[in-house]
mmCIF file of C-alpha atoms in Angstrom:
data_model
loop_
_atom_site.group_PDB
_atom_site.id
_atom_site.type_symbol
_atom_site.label_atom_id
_atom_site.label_comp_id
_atom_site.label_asym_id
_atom_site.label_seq_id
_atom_site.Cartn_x
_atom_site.Cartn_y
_atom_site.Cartn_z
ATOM 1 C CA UNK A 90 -6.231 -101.900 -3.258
ATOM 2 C CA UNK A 91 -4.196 -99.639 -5.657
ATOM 3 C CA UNK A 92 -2.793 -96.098 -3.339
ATOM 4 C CA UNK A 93 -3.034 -92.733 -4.122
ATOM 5 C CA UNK A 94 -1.428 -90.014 -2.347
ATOM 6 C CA UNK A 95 -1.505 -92.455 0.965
ATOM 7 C CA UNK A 96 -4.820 -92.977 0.340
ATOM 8 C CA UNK A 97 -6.951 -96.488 -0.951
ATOM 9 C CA UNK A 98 -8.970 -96.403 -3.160
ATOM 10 C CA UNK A 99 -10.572 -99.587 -4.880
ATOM 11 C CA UNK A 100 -9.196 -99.843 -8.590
ATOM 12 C CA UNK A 101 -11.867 -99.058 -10.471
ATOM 13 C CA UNK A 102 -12.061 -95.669 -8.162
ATOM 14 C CA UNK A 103 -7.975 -95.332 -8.128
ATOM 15 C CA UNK A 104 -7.492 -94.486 -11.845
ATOM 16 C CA UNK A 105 -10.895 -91.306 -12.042
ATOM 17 C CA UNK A 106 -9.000 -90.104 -9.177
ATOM 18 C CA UNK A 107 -5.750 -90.122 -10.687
ATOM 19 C CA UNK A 108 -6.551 -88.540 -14.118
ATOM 20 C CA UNK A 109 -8.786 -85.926 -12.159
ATOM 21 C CA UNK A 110 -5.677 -85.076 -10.370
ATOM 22 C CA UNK A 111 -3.430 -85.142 -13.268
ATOM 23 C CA UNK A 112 -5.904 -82.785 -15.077
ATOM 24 C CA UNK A 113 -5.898 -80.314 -11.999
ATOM 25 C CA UNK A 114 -2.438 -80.527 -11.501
ATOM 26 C CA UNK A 115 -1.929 -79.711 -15.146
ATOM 27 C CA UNK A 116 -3.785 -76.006 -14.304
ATOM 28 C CA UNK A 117 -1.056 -75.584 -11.861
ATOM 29 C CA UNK A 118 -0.140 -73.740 -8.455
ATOM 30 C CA UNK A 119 -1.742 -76.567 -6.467
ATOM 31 C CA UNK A 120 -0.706 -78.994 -4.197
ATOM 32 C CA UNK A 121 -2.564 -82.574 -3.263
ATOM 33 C CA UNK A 122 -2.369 -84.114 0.136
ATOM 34 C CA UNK A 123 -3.685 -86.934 1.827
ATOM 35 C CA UNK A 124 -5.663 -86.831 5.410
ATOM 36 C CA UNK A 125 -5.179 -90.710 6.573
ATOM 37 C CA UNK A 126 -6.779 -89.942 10.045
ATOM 38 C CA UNK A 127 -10.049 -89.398 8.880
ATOM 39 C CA UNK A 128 -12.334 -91.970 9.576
ATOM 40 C CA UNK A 129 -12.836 -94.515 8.132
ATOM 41 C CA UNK A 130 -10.966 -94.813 5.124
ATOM 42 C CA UNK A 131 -9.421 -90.969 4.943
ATOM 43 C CA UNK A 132 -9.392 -88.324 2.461
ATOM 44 C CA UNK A 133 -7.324 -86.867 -0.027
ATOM 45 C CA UNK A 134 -7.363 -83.111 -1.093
ATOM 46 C CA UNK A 135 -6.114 -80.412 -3.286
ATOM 47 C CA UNK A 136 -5.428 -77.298 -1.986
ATOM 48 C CA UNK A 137 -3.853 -73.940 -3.402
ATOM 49 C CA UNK A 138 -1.293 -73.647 -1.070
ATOM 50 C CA UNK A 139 0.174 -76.868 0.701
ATOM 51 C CA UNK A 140 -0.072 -77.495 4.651
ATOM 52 C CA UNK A 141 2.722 -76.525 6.767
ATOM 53 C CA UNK A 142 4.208 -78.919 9.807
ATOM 54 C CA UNK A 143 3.782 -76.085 11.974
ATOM 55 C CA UNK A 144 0.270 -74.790 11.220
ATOM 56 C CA UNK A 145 -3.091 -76.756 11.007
ATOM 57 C CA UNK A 146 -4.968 -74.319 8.479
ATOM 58 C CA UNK A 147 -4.128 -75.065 5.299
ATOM 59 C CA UNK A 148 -5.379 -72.302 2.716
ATOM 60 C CA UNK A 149 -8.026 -72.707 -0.159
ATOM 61 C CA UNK A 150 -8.682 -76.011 -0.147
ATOM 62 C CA UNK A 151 -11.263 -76.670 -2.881
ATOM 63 C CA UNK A 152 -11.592 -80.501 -3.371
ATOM 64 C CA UNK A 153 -12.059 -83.265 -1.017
ATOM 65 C CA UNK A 154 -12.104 -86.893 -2.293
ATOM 66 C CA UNK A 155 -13.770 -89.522 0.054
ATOM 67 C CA UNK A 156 -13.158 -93.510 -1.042
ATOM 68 C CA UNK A 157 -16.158 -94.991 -1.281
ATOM 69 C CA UNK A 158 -17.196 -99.258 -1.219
ATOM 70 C CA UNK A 159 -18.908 -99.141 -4.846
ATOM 71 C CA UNK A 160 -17.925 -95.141 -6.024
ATOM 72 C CA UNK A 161 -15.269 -92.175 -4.631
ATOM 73 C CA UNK A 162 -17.060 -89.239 -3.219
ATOM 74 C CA UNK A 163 -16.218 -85.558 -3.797
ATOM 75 C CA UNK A 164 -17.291 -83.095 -1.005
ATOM 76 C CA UNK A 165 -18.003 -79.773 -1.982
ATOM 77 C CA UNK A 166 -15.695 -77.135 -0.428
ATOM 78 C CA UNK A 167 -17.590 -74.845 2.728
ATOM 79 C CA UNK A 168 -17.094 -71.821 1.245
ATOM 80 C CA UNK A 169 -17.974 -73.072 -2.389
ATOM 81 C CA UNK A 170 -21.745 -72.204 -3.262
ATOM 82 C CA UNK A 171 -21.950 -73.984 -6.811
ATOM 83 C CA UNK A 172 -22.968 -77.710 -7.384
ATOM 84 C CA UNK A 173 -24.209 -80.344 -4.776
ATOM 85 C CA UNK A 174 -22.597 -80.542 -1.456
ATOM 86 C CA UNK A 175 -22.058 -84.468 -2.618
ATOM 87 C CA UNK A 176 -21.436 -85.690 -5.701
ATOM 88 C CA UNK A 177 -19.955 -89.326 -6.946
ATOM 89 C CA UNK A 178 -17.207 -89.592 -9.214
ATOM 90 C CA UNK A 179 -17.984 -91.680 -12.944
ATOM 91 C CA UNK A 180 -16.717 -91.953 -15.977
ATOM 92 C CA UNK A 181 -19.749 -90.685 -17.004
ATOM 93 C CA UNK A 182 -19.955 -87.329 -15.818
ATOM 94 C CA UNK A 183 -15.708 -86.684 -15.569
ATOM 95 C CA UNK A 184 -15.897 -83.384 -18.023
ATOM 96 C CA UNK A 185 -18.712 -81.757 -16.091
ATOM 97 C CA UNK A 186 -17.215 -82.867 -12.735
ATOM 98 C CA UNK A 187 -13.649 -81.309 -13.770
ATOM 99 C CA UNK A 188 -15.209 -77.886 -14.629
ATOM 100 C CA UNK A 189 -17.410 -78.185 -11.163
ATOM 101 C CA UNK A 190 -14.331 -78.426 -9.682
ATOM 102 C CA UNK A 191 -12.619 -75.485 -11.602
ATOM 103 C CA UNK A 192 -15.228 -73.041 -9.929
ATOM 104 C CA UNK A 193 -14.488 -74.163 -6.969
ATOM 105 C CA UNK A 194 -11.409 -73.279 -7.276
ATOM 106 C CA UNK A 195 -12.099 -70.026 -8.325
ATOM 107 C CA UNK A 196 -14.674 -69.495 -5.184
ATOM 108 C CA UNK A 197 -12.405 -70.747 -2.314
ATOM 109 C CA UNK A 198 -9.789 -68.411 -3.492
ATOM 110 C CA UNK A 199 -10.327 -65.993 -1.248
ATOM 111 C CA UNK A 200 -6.179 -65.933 0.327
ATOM 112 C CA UNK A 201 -4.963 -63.369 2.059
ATOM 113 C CA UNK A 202 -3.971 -61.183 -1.061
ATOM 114 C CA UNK A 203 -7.834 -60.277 -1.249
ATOM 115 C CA UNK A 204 -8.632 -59.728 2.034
ATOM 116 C CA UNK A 205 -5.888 -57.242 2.730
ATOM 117 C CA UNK A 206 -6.681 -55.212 -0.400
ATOM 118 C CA UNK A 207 -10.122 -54.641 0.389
ATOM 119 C CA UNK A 208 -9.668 -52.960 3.329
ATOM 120 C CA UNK A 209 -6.751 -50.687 1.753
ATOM 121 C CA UNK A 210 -8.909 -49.269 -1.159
ATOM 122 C CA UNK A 211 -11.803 -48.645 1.259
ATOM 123 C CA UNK A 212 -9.665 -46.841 3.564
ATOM 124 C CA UNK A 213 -8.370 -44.282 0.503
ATOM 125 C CA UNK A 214 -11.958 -43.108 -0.270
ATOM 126 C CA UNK A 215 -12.779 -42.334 3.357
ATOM 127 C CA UNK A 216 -9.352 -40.496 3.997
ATOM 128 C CA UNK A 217 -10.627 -37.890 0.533
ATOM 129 C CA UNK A 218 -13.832 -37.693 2.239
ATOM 130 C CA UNK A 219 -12.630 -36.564 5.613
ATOM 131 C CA UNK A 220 -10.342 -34.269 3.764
ATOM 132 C CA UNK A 221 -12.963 -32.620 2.302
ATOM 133 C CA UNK A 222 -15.243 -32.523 5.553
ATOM 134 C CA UNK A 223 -12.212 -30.483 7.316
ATOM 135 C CA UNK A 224 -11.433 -28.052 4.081
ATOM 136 C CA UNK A 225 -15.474 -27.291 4.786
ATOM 137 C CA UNK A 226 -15.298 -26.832 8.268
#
């Protein structure tokens, strides 16, 4: 059984997954990691940032490939609300699967960067309010 990342896959299986990672890879600032202890046959994902020895969150992780007995399975990302939560991997449907993927990517994007600038622009409109409320008072 041909290897990808650490992970089998049978060979029909092995070479979708490798041109759907070549294709990602090719959009850049991604990294792709295998998950052998998952049971039974592990996992393999792509993430936008890569996991650290250290820490066991690893951030924006938006696909998950499953080997399958007759097809590999992509899981849909938690915090991804487009496509099904399942889908097979073909030939077939490669294009459309690719661009699924791509807004994925663009949903579980949601690093630290945007979380920390939310809360800063909010916090400049209530500070000119208040100002305002104490020139009145």
């Amino acid at each position: 059984m041909p290897n990808v990342h650490g992970i089998e896959f049978n060979s029909n299986q092995s070479e979708l997954v490798k041109d759907l990672v070549r294709e990602l890879v090719k959009d850049g600032s991604c990294a792709v990691y295998a998950l052998s202890n998952m049971k039974p046959n592990g996992e393999l994902r792509m993430a936008t940032t890569p996991p650290t020895p250290n820490s066991r969150q690893v951030g924006g992780v938006f696909l998950r490939i499953r080997p399958g007995i007759n097809e590999a399975t992509i899981v849909r990302p938690m915090n991804a609300k487009a496509g099904d939560p399942l889908t097979k991997l073909a030939k077939l449907t490669q294009a459309e699967t690719l661009e699924m993927i791509r807004i994925w990517r663009k949903e579980t994007k949601c690093g630290p960067t945007l979380i920390k600038s939310a809360p800063a622009s909010k916090l400049a409109n209530p500070a000119s309010s208040g100002r305002s409320n104490q020139a009145g008072v």
